[in-house]
Amino acid sequence: DADVTQTPRNRITKTGKRIMLECSQTKGHDRMYWYRQDPGLGLRLIYYSFDVKDINKGEISDGYSVSRQAQAKFSLSLESAIPNQTALYFCATSDPGTSLGVVFGPGTRLTVT
Amino acid sequence: ELKVEQNPLFLSMQEGKNYTIYCNYSTTSDRLYWYRQDPGKSLESLFVLLSNGAVKQEGRLMASLDTKARLSTLHITAAVHDLSATYFCAVDRTTSGTYKYIFGTGTRLKVLA
């Protein structure tokens, strides 16, 4: 089984709809992240969480919210989706004790029409 | 604010040629990471550089880090088609003892046969 899983893998939704992207990890890491990828813009950090009670905004948090339900689960919500939120979304985890960087999930391709 | 810049953004090269991708970052950072992304796929870790002067090599790729110049390079030797991918560098940002990963915009490499 994959270390980091994301659901759904693909989603098409309409403007104004609420949508939740889910992430689960089996690596036992405390730290989890949500990134957004757009062509030519690289990966931009949306939110990050260093444990269940510690959630922080990243570079582009406006229009997004997150929930850390457990050490292994970190979900990203778009309360009212808009077309410019169409992107590829990645969840990632890290273990600072190992200095190995982040481990990424497979990504969720979201299209807002 | 930490900025991570890569150049070139796009690189088209012939098989057998050598080339270097550059990653500059704007503030002091402890570590630098290189990732590879194949089209439609997630990111996978290539190299972890943990100190000034660090050099890592894997096959035709070699990465180095100069923390004083805030510069990392990814050198490609005798390119082959299989190296075609997008390459990202990322930097740990240390803020009051916390870490988050900031990524560059990526370099899309296309190796022509």
PDB file of N, CA, C and O in Angstrom, chain B residues 44-111:
ATOM      1  N   GLU B  44       8.996  12.598  -6.762  1.00  0.00           N
ATOM      2  CA  GLU B  44       9.799  11.631  -6.030  1.00  0.00           C
ATOM      3  C   GLU B  44      11.143  12.250  -5.689  1.00  0.00           C
ATOM      4  O   GLU B  44      11.706  13.032  -6.451  1.00  0.00           O
ATOM      5  N   SER B  45      11.648  11.888  -4.531  1.00  0.00           N
ATOM      6  CA  SER B  45      12.887  12.468  -4.041  1.00  0.00           C
ATOM      7  C   SER B  45      14.085  11.966  -4.843  1.00  0.00           C
ATOM      8  O   SER B  45      14.204  10.783  -5.132  1.00  0.00           O
ATOM      9  N   LEU B  46      14.971  12.907  -5.190  1.00  0.00           N
ATOM     10  CA  LEU B  46      16.220  12.559  -5.869  1.00  0.00           C
ATOM     11  C   LEU B  46      17.411  12.683  -4.921  1.00  0.00           C
ATOM     12  O   LEU B  46      18.186  11.751  -4.754  1.00  0.00           O
ATOM     13  N   PHE B  47      17.572  13.879  -4.371  1.00  0.00           N
ATOM     14  CA  PHE B  47      18.734  14.142  -3.544  1.00  0.00           C
ATOM     15  C   PHE B  47      18.348  14.957  -2.318  1.00  0.00           C
ATOM     16  O   PHE B  47      17.457  15.798  -2.390  1.00  0.00           O
ATOM     17  N   VAL B  48      19.083  14.709  -1.241  1.00  0.00           N
ATOM     18  CA  VAL B  48      18.985  15.514  -0.034  1.00  0.00           C
ATOM     19  C   VAL B  48      20.371  16.054   0.263  1.00  0.00           C
ATOM     20  O   VAL B  48      21.326  15.279   0.425  1.00  0.00           O
ATOM     21  N   LEU B  49      20.505  17.370   0.322  1.00  0.00           N
ATOM     22  CA  LEU B  49      21.792  18.026   0.569  1.00  0.00           C
ATOM     23  C   LEU B  49      21.707  18.722   1.905  1.00  0.00           C
ATOM     24  O   LEU B  49      20.889  19.624   2.084  1.00  0.00           O
ATOM     25  N   LEU B  50      22.545  18.315   2.833  1.00  0.00           N
ATOM     26  CA  LEU B  50      22.364  18.732   4.224  1.00  0.00           C
ATOM     27  C   LEU B  50      23.407  19.717   4.726  1.00  0.00           C
ATOM     28  O   LEU B  50      23.305  20.169   5.866  1.00  0.00           O
ATOM     29  N   SER B  51      24.401  20.050   3.936  1.00  0.00           N
ATOM     30  CA  SER B  51      25.420  20.960   4.449  1.00  0.00           C
ATOM     31  C   SER B  51      26.141  21.637   3.293  1.00  0.00           C
ATOM     32  O   SER B  51      26.084  21.185   2.138  1.00  0.00           O
ATOM     33  N   ASN B  52      26.843  22.699   3.634  1.00  0.00           N
ATOM     34  CA  ASN B  52      27.605  23.418   2.620  1.00  0.00           C
ATOM     35  C   ASN B  52      28.656  22.500   2.002  1.00  0.00           C
ATOM     36  O   ASN B  52      29.368  21.793   2.709  1.00  0.00           O
ATOM     37  N   GLY B  53      28.733  22.515   0.684  1.00  0.00           N
ATOM     38  CA  GLY B  53      29.700  21.675   0.000  1.00  0.00           C
ATOM     39  C   GLY B  53      29.234  20.264  -0.281  1.00  0.00           C
ATOM     40  O   GLY B  53      29.954  19.474  -0.899  1.00  0.00           O
ATOM     41  N   ALA B  54      28.021  19.940   0.161  1.00  0.00           N
ATOM     42  CA  ALA B  54      27.512  18.581  -0.062  1.00  0.00           C
ATOM     43  C   ALA B  54      27.373  18.305  -1.553  1.00  0.00           C
ATOM     44  O   ALA B  54      26.956  19.164  -2.321  1.00  0.00           O
ATOM     45  N   VAL B  55      27.738  17.107  -1.935  1.00  0.00           N
ATOM     46  CA  VAL B  55      27.616  16.656  -3.314  1.00  0.00           C
ATOM     47  C   VAL B  55      27.039  15.246  -3.291  1.00  0.00           C
ATOM     48  O   VAL B  55      27.506  14.388  -2.551  1.00  0.00           O
ATOM     49  N   LYS B  56      26.008  15.049  -4.103  1.00  0.00           N
ATOM     50  CA  LYS B  56      25.412  13.721  -4.217  1.00  0.00           C
ATOM     51  C   LYS B  56      25.317  13.366  -5.697  1.00  0.00           C
ATOM     52  O   LYS B  56      25.041  14.236  -6.534  1.00  0.00           O
ATOM     53  N   GLN B  57      25.538  12.092  -6.006  1.00  0.00           N
ATOM     54  CA  GLN B  57      25.464  11.654  -7.397  1.00  0.00           C
ATOM     55  C   GLN B  57      24.654  10.382  -7.497  1.00  0.00           C
ATOM     56  O   GLN B  57      24.737   9.489  -6.652  1.00  0.00           O
ATOM     57  N   GLU B  58      23.850  10.330  -8.553  1.00  0.00           N
ATOM     58  CA  GLU B  58      23.072   9.130  -8.853  1.00  0.00           C
ATOM     59  C   GLU B  58      22.995   9.016 -10.356  1.00  0.00           C
ATOM     60  O   GLU B  58      22.306   9.796 -11.017  1.00  0.00           O
ATOM     61  N   GLY B  59      23.736   8.052 -10.899  1.00  0.00           N
ATOM     62  CA  GLY B  59      23.734   7.871 -12.348  1.00  0.00           C
ATOM     63  C   GLY B  59      24.279   9.096 -13.054  1.00  0.00           C
ATOM     64  O   GLY B  59      25.370   9.570 -12.755  1.00  0.00           O
ATOM     65  N   ARG B  60      23.517   9.648 -13.948  1.00  0.00           N
ATOM     66  CA  ARG B  60      23.944  10.797 -14.741  1.00  0.00           C
ATOM     67  C   ARG B  60      23.627  12.137 -14.085  1.00  0.00           C
ATOM     68  O   ARG B  60      23.851  13.190 -14.691  1.00  0.00           O
ATOM     69  N   LEU B  61      23.097  12.115 -12.892  1.00  0.00           N
ATOM     70  CA  LEU B  61      22.740  13.337 -12.179  1.00  0.00           C
ATOM     71  C   LEU B  61      23.662  13.544 -10.982  1.00  0.00           C
ATOM     72  O   LEU B  61      23.943  12.595 -10.240  1.00  0.00           O
ATOM     73  N   MET B  62      24.093  14.796 -10.828  1.00  0.00           N
ATOM     74  CA  MET B  62      24.899  15.159  -9.667  1.00  0.00           C
ATOM     75  C   MET B  62      24.406  16.483  -9.127  1.00  0.00           C
ATOM     76  O   MET B  62      24.266  17.448  -9.867  1.00  0.00           O
ATOM     77  N   ALA B  63      24.152  16.529  -7.813  1.00  0.00           N
ATOM     78  CA  ALA B  63      23.671  17.733  -7.167  1.00  0.00           C
ATOM     79  C   ALA B  63      24.700  18.234  -6.172  1.00  0.00           C
ATOM     80  O   ALA B  63      25.373  17.443  -5.511  1.00  0.00           O
ATOM     81  N   SER B  64      24.792  19.557  -6.063  1.00  0.00           N
ATOM     82  CA  SER B  64      25.721  20.155  -5.108  1.00  0.00           C
ATOM     83  C   SER B  64      25.053  21.335  -4.425  1.00  0.00           C
ATOM     84  O   SER B  64      24.066  21.876  -4.912  1.00  0.00           O
ATOM     85  N   LEU B  65      25.621  21.721  -3.279  1.00  0.00           N
ATOM     86  CA  LEU B  65      25.040  22.805  -2.497  1.00  0.00           C
ATOM     87  C   LEU B  65      26.127  23.744  -2.017  1.00  0.00           C
ATOM     88  O   LEU B  65      27.125  23.308  -1.431  1.00  0.00           O
ATOM     89  N   ASP B  66      25.929  25.044  -2.240  1.00  0.00           N
ATOM     90  CA  ASP B  66      26.786  26.098  -1.714  1.00  0.00           C
ATOM     91  C   ASP B  66      25.890  27.003  -0.878  1.00  0.00           C
ATOM     92  O   ASP B  66      25.188  27.856  -1.410  1.00  0.00           O
ATOM     93  N   THR B  67      25.910  26.804   0.430  1.00  0.00           N
ATOM     94  CA  THR B  67      24.997  27.569   1.293  1.00  0.00           C
ATOM     95  C   THR B  67      25.411  29.032   1.404  1.00  0.00           C
ATOM     96  O   THR B  67      24.564  29.890   1.630  1.00  0.00           O
ATOM     97  N   LYS B  68      26.693  29.312   1.216  1.00  0.00           N
ATOM     98  CA  LYS B  68      27.123  30.714   1.290  1.00  0.00           C
ATOM     99  C   LYS B  68      26.589  31.502   0.099  1.00  0.00           C
ATOM    100  O   LYS B  68      26.188  32.666   0.246  1.00  0.00           O
ATOM    101  N   ALA B  69      26.582  30.903  -1.046  1.00  0.00           N
ATOM    102  CA  ALA B  69      26.042  31.543  -2.243  1.00  0.00           C
ATOM    103  C   ALA B  69      24.535  31.331  -2.365  1.00  0.00           C
ATOM    104  O   ALA B  69      23.905  31.891  -3.266  1.00  0.00           O
ATOM    105  N   ARG B  70      23.966  30.509  -1.474  1.00  0.00           N
ATOM    106  CA  ARG B  70      22.542  30.167  -1.530  1.00  0.00           C
ATOM    107  C   ARG B  70      22.193  29.605  -2.908  1.00  0.00           C
ATOM    108  O   ARG B  70      21.233  30.039  -3.563  1.00  0.00           O
ATOM    109  N   LEU B  71      22.983  28.632  -3.313  1.00  0.00           N
ATOM    110  CA  LEU B  71      22.872  28.092  -4.664  1.00  0.00           C
ATOM    111  C   LEU B  71      23.057  26.587  -4.641  1.00  0.00           C
ATOM    112  O   LEU B  71      23.967  26.064  -3.995  1.00  0.00           O
ATOM    113  N   SER B  72      22.193  25.908  -5.366  1.00  0.00           N
ATOM    114  CA  SER B  72      22.374  24.485  -5.612  1.00  0.00           C
ATOM    115  C   SER B  72      22.345  24.250  -7.115  1.00  0.00           C
ATOM    116  O   SER B  72      21.650  24.959  -7.845  1.00  0.00           O
ATOM    117  N   THR B  73      23.107  23.274  -7.565  1.00  0.00           N
ATOM    118  CA  THR B  73      23.106  22.926  -8.981  1.00  0.00           C
ATOM    119  C   THR B  73      22.776  21.454  -9.154  1.00  0.00           C
ATOM    120  O   THR B  73      23.097  20.625  -8.300  1.00  0.00           O
ATOM    121  N   LEU B  74      22.111  21.167 -10.250  1.00  0.00           N
ATOM    122  CA  LEU B  74      21.829  19.796 -10.649  1.00  0.00           C
ATOM    123  C   LEU B  74      22.450  19.618 -12.030  1.00  0.00           C
ATOM    124  O   LEU B  74      21.996  20.211 -13.003  1.00  0.00           O
ATOM    125  N   HIS B  75      23.530  18.846 -12.060  1.00  0.00           N
ATOM    126  CA  HIS B  75      24.276  18.686 -13.306  1.00  0.00           C
ATOM    127  C   HIS B  75      23.890  17.381 -13.976  1.00  0.00           C
ATOM    128  O   HIS B  75      23.829  16.323 -13.329  1.00  0.00           O
ATOM    129  N   ILE B  76      23.646  17.485 -15.276  1.00  0.00           N
ATOM    130  CA  ILE B  76      23.264  16.326 -16.069  1.00  0.00           C
ATOM    131  C   ILE B  76      24.433  15.978 -16.982  1.00  0.00           C
ATOM    132  O   ILE B  76      24.910  16.837 -17.740  1.00  0.00           O
ATOM    133  N   THR B  77      24.881  14.755 -16.915  1.00  0.00           N
ATOM    134  CA  THR B  77      25.996  14.315 -17.745  1.00  0.00           C
ATOM    135  C   THR B  77      25.513  13.331 -18.794  1.00  0.00           C
ATOM    136  O   THR B  77      24.849  12.348 -18.475  1.00  0.00           O
ATOM    137  N   ALA B  78      25.850  13.613 -20.048  1.00  0.00           N
ATOM    138  CA  ALA B  78      25.501  12.716 -21.156  1.00  0.00           C
ATOM    139  C   ALA B  78      24.030  12.327 -21.097  1.00  0.00           C
ATOM    140  O   ALA B  78      23.675  11.159 -20.926  1.00  0.00           O
ATOM    141  N   ALA B  79      23.184  13.311 -21.260  1.00  0.00           N
ATOM    142  CA  ALA B  79      21.739  13.120 -21.088  1.00  0.00           C
ATOM    143  C   ALA B  79      21.199  11.976 -21.959  1.00  0.00           C
ATOM    144  O   ALA B  79      21.641  11.761 -23.082  1.00  0.00           O
ATOM    145  N   VAL B  80      20.214  11.306 -21.401  1.00  0.00           N
ATOM    146  CA  VAL B  80      19.455  10.278 -22.121  1.00  0.00           C
ATOM    147  C   VAL B  80      17.974  10.619 -22.023  1.00  0.00           C
ATOM    148  O   VAL B  80      17.540  11.360 -21.136  1.00  0.00           O
ATOM    149  N   HIS B  81      17.191  10.042 -22.940  1.00  0.00           N
ATOM    150  CA  HIS B  81      15.775  10.385 -23.024  1.00  0.00           C
ATOM    151  C   HIS B  81      15.035  10.144 -21.705  1.00  0.00           C
ATOM    152  O   HIS B  81      14.124  10.889 -21.340  1.00  0.00           O
ATOM    153  N   ASP B  82      15.441   9.107 -20.977  1.00  0.00           N
ATOM    154  CA  ASP B  82      14.754   8.757 -19.732  1.00  0.00           C
ATOM    155  C   ASP B  82      14.849   9.839 -18.668  1.00  0.00           C
ATOM    156  O   ASP B  82      14.102   9.804 -17.677  1.00  0.00           O
ATOM    157  N   LEU B  83      15.749  10.785 -18.854  1.00  0.00           N
ATOM    158  CA  LEU B  83      15.856  11.884 -17.891  1.00  0.00           C
ATOM    159  C   LEU B  83      14.828  12.985 -18.144  1.00  0.00           C
ATOM    160  O   LEU B  83      14.718  13.923 -17.350  1.00  0.00           O
ATOM    161  N   SER B  84      14.081  12.877 -19.208  1.00  0.00           N
ATOM    162  CA  SER B  84      13.043  13.870 -19.496  1.00  0.00           C
ATOM    163  C   SER B  84      12.010  13.863 -18.370  1.00  0.00           C
ATOM    164  O   SER B  84      11.391  12.828 -18.084  1.00  0.00           O
ATOM    165  N   ALA B  85      11.846  15.010 -17.730  1.00  0.00           N
ATOM    166  CA  ALA B  85      10.950  15.150 -16.575  1.00  0.00           C
ATOM    167  C   ALA B  85      11.012  16.606 -16.135  1.00  0.00           C
ATOM    168  O   ALA B  85      11.742  17.409 -16.712  1.00  0.00           O
ATOM    169  N   THR B  86      10.252  16.920 -15.098  1.00  0.00           N
ATOM    170  CA  THR B  86      10.380  18.236 -14.467  1.00  0.00           C
ATOM    171  C   THR B  86      11.111  18.063 -13.147  1.00  0.00           C
ATOM    172  O   THR B  86      10.783  17.165 -12.365  1.00  0.00           O
ATOM    173  N   TYR B  87      12.089  18.916 -12.916  1.00  0.00           N
ATOM    174  CA  TYR B  87      12.917  18.836 -11.720  1.00  0.00           C
ATOM    175  C   TYR B  87      12.655  20.046 -10.834  1.00  0.00           C
ATOM    176  O   TYR B  87      12.642  21.176 -11.301  1.00  0.00           O
ATOM    177  N   PHE B  88      12.431  19.754  -9.563  1.00  0.00           N
ATOM    178  CA  PHE B  88      12.167  20.804  -8.586  1.00  0.00           C
ATOM    179  C   PHE B  88      13.228  20.786  -7.502  1.00  0.00           C
ATOM    180  O   PHE B  88      13.641  19.710  -7.046  1.00  0.00           O
ATOM    181  N   CYS B  89      13.622  21.980  -7.060  1.00  0.00           N
ATOM    182  CA  CYS B  89      14.392  22.068  -5.828  1.00  0.00           C
ATOM    183  C   CYS B  89      13.477  22.613  -4.742  1.00  0.00           C
ATOM    184  O   CYS B  89      12.468  23.263  -5.029  1.00  0.00           O
ATOM    185  N   ALA B  90      13.812  22.306  -3.516  1.00  0.00           N
ATOM    186  CA  ALA B  90      13.018  22.766  -2.382  1.00  0.00           C
ATOM    187  C   ALA B  90      13.941  23.051  -1.216  1.00  0.00           C
ATOM    188  O   ALA B  90      14.976  22.402  -1.056  1.00  0.00           O
ATOM    189  N   VAL B  91      13.545  24.017  -0.422  1.00  0.00           N
ATOM    190  CA  VAL B  91      14.358  24.451   0.701  1.00  0.00           C
ATOM    191  C   VAL B  91      13.535  24.375   1.972  1.00  0.00           C
ATOM    192  O   VAL B  91      12.377  24.775   1.983  1.00  0.00           O
ATOM    193  N   ASP B  92      14.160  23.872   3.040  1.00  0.00           N
ATOM    194  CA  ASP B  92      13.573  23.975   4.368  1.00  0.00           C
ATOM    195  C   ASP B  92      13.641  25.422   4.795  1.00  0.00           C
ATOM    196  O   ASP B  92      14.683  26.038   4.686  1.00  0.00           O
ATOM    197  N   ARG B  93      12.555  25.917   5.319  1.00  0.00           N
ATOM    198  CA  ARG B  93      12.618  27.250   5.897  1.00  0.00           C
ATOM    199  C   ARG B  93      12.577  27.100   7.408  1.00  0.00           C
ATOM    200  O   ARG B  93      11.626  26.541   7.933  1.00  0.00           O
ATOM    201  N   THR B  94      13.586  27.573   8.064  1.00  0.00           N
ATOM    202  CA  THR B  94      13.629  27.493   9.506  1.00  0.00           C
ATOM    203  C   THR B  94      13.094  28.781  10.099  1.00  0.00           C
ATOM    204  O   THR B  94      13.658  29.832   9.871  1.00  0.00           O
ATOM    205  N   THR B  95      12.007  28.689  10.809  1.00  0.00           N
ATOM    206  CA  THR B  95      11.416  29.850  11.465  1.00  0.00           C
ATOM    207  C   THR B  95      11.083  29.454  12.884  1.00  0.00           C
ATOM    208  O   THR B  95      10.197  28.651  13.120  1.00  0.00           O
ATOM    209  N   SER B  96      11.809  30.001  13.814  1.00  0.00           N
ATOM    210  CA  SER B  96      11.579  29.690  15.220  1.00  0.00           C
ATOM    211  C   SER B  96      11.573  28.187  15.476  1.00  0.00           C
ATOM    212  O   SER B  96      10.746  27.675  16.241  1.00  0.00           O
ATOM    213  N   GLY B  97      12.443  27.497  14.808  1.00  0.00           N
ATOM    214  CA  GLY B  97      12.577  26.068  15.027  1.00  0.00           C
ATOM    215  C   GLY B  97      11.602  25.220  14.263  1.00  0.00           C
ATOM    216  O   GLY B  97      11.564  23.999  14.420  1.00  0.00           O
ATOM    217  N   THR B  98      10.764  25.829  13.428  1.00  0.00           N
ATOM    218  CA  THR B  98       9.840  25.030  12.635  1.00  0.00           C
ATOM    219  C   THR B  98      10.352  24.925  11.208  1.00  0.00           C
ATOM    220  O   THR B  98      11.190  25.698  10.775  1.00  0.00           O
ATOM    221  N   TYR B  99       9.803  23.969  10.476  1.00  0.00           N
ATOM    222  CA  TYR B  99      10.256  23.727   9.116  1.00  0.00           C
ATOM    223  C   TYR B  99       9.060  23.623   8.185  1.00  0.00           C
ATOM    224  O   TYR B  99       8.055  23.029   8.524  1.00  0.00           O
ATOM    225  N   LYS B 100       9.178  24.204   7.036  1.00  0.00           N
ATOM    226  CA  LYS B 100       8.234  23.934   5.972  1.00  0.00           C
ATOM    227  C   LYS B 100       9.017  23.975   4.682  1.00  0.00           C
ATOM    228  O   LYS B 100      10.081  24.574   4.613  1.00  0.00           O
ATOM    229  N   TYR B 101       8.512  23.352   3.680  1.00  0.00           N
ATOM    230  CA  TYR B 101       9.248  23.156   2.442  1.00  0.00           C
ATOM    231  C   TYR B 101       8.709  24.096   1.383  1.00  0.00           C
ATOM    232  O   TYR B 101       7.546  24.037   1.017  1.00  0.00           O
ATOM    233  N   ILE B 102       9.596  24.948   0.870  1.00  0.00           N
ATOM    234  CA  ILE B 102       9.245  25.885  -0.182  1.00  0.00           C
ATOM    235  C   ILE B 102       9.916  25.419  -1.464  1.00  0.00           C
ATOM    236  O   ILE B 102      11.135  25.172  -1.481  1.00  0.00           O
ATOM    237  N   PHE B 103       9.126  25.318  -2.523  1.00  0.00           N
ATOM    238  CA  PHE B 103       9.612  24.767  -3.786  1.00  0.00           C
ATOM    239  C   PHE B 103       9.886  25.845  -4.818  1.00  0.00           C
ATOM    240  O   PHE B 103       9.256  26.899  -4.829  1.00  0.00           O
ATOM    241  N   GLY B 104      10.831  25.558  -5.690  1.00  0.00           N
ATOM    242  CA  GLY B 104      11.047  26.388  -6.855  1.00  0.00           C
ATOM    243  C   GLY B 104       9.980  26.125  -7.904  1.00  0.00           C
ATOM    244  O   GLY B 104       9.108  25.272  -7.731  1.00  0.00           O
ATOM    245  N   THR B 105      10.036  26.868  -8.980  1.00  0.00           N
ATOM    246  CA  THR B 105       9.013  26.777 -10.032  1.00  0.00           C
ATOM    247  C   THR B 105       9.185  25.559 -10.915  1.00  0.00           C
ATOM    248  O   THR B 105       8.305  25.222 -11.689  1.00  0.00           O
ATOM    249  N   GLY B 106      10.323  24.888 -10.797  1.00  0.00           N
ATOM    250  CA  GLY B 106      10.549  23.683 -11.587  1.00  0.00           C
ATOM    251  C   GLY B 106      11.270  23.975 -12.894  1.00  0.00           C
ATOM    252  O   GLY B 106      11.156  25.065 -13.462  1.00  0.00           O
ATOM    253  N   THR B 107      12.029  22.995 -13.350  1.00  0.00           N
ATOM    254  CA  THR B 107      12.692  23.048 -14.657  1.00  0.00           C
ATOM    255  C   THR B 107      12.208  21.858 -15.458  1.00  0.00           C
ATOM    256  O   THR B 107      12.425  20.714 -15.064  1.00  0.00           O
ATOM    257  N   ARG B 108      11.564  22.159 -16.557  1.00  0.00           N
ATOM    258  CA  ARG B 108      11.074  21.077 -17.403  1.00  0.00           C
ATOM    259  C   ARG B 108      12.160  20.701 -18.393  1.00  0.00           C
ATOM    260  O   ARG B 108      12.559  21.518 -19.226  1.00  0.00           O
ATOM    261  N   LEU B 109      12.642  19.485 -18.284  1.00  0.00           N
ATOM    262  CA  LEU B 109      13.732  19.003 -19.123  1.00  0.00           C
ATOM    263  C   LEU B 109      13.203  18.070 -20.193  1.00  0.00           C
ATOM    264  O   LEU B 109      12.481  17.108 -19.892  1.00  0.00           O
ATOM    265  N   LYS B 110      13.573  18.348 -21.407  1.00  0.00           N
ATOM    266  CA  LYS B 110      13.206  17.473 -22.517  1.00  0.00           C
ATOM    267  C   LYS B 110      14.487  17.055 -23.221  1.00  0.00           C
ATOM    268  O   LYS B 110      15.238  17.910 -23.721  1.00  0.00           O
ATOM    269  N   VAL B 111      14.760  15.765 -23.242  1.00  0.00           N
ATOM    270  CA  VAL B 111      15.957  15.245 -23.894  1.00  0.00           C
ATOM    271  C   VAL B 111      15.551  14.646 -25.232  1.00  0.00           C
ATOM    272  O   VAL B 111      14.734  13.727 -25.294  1.00  0.00           O
TER     273      VAL B 111
END
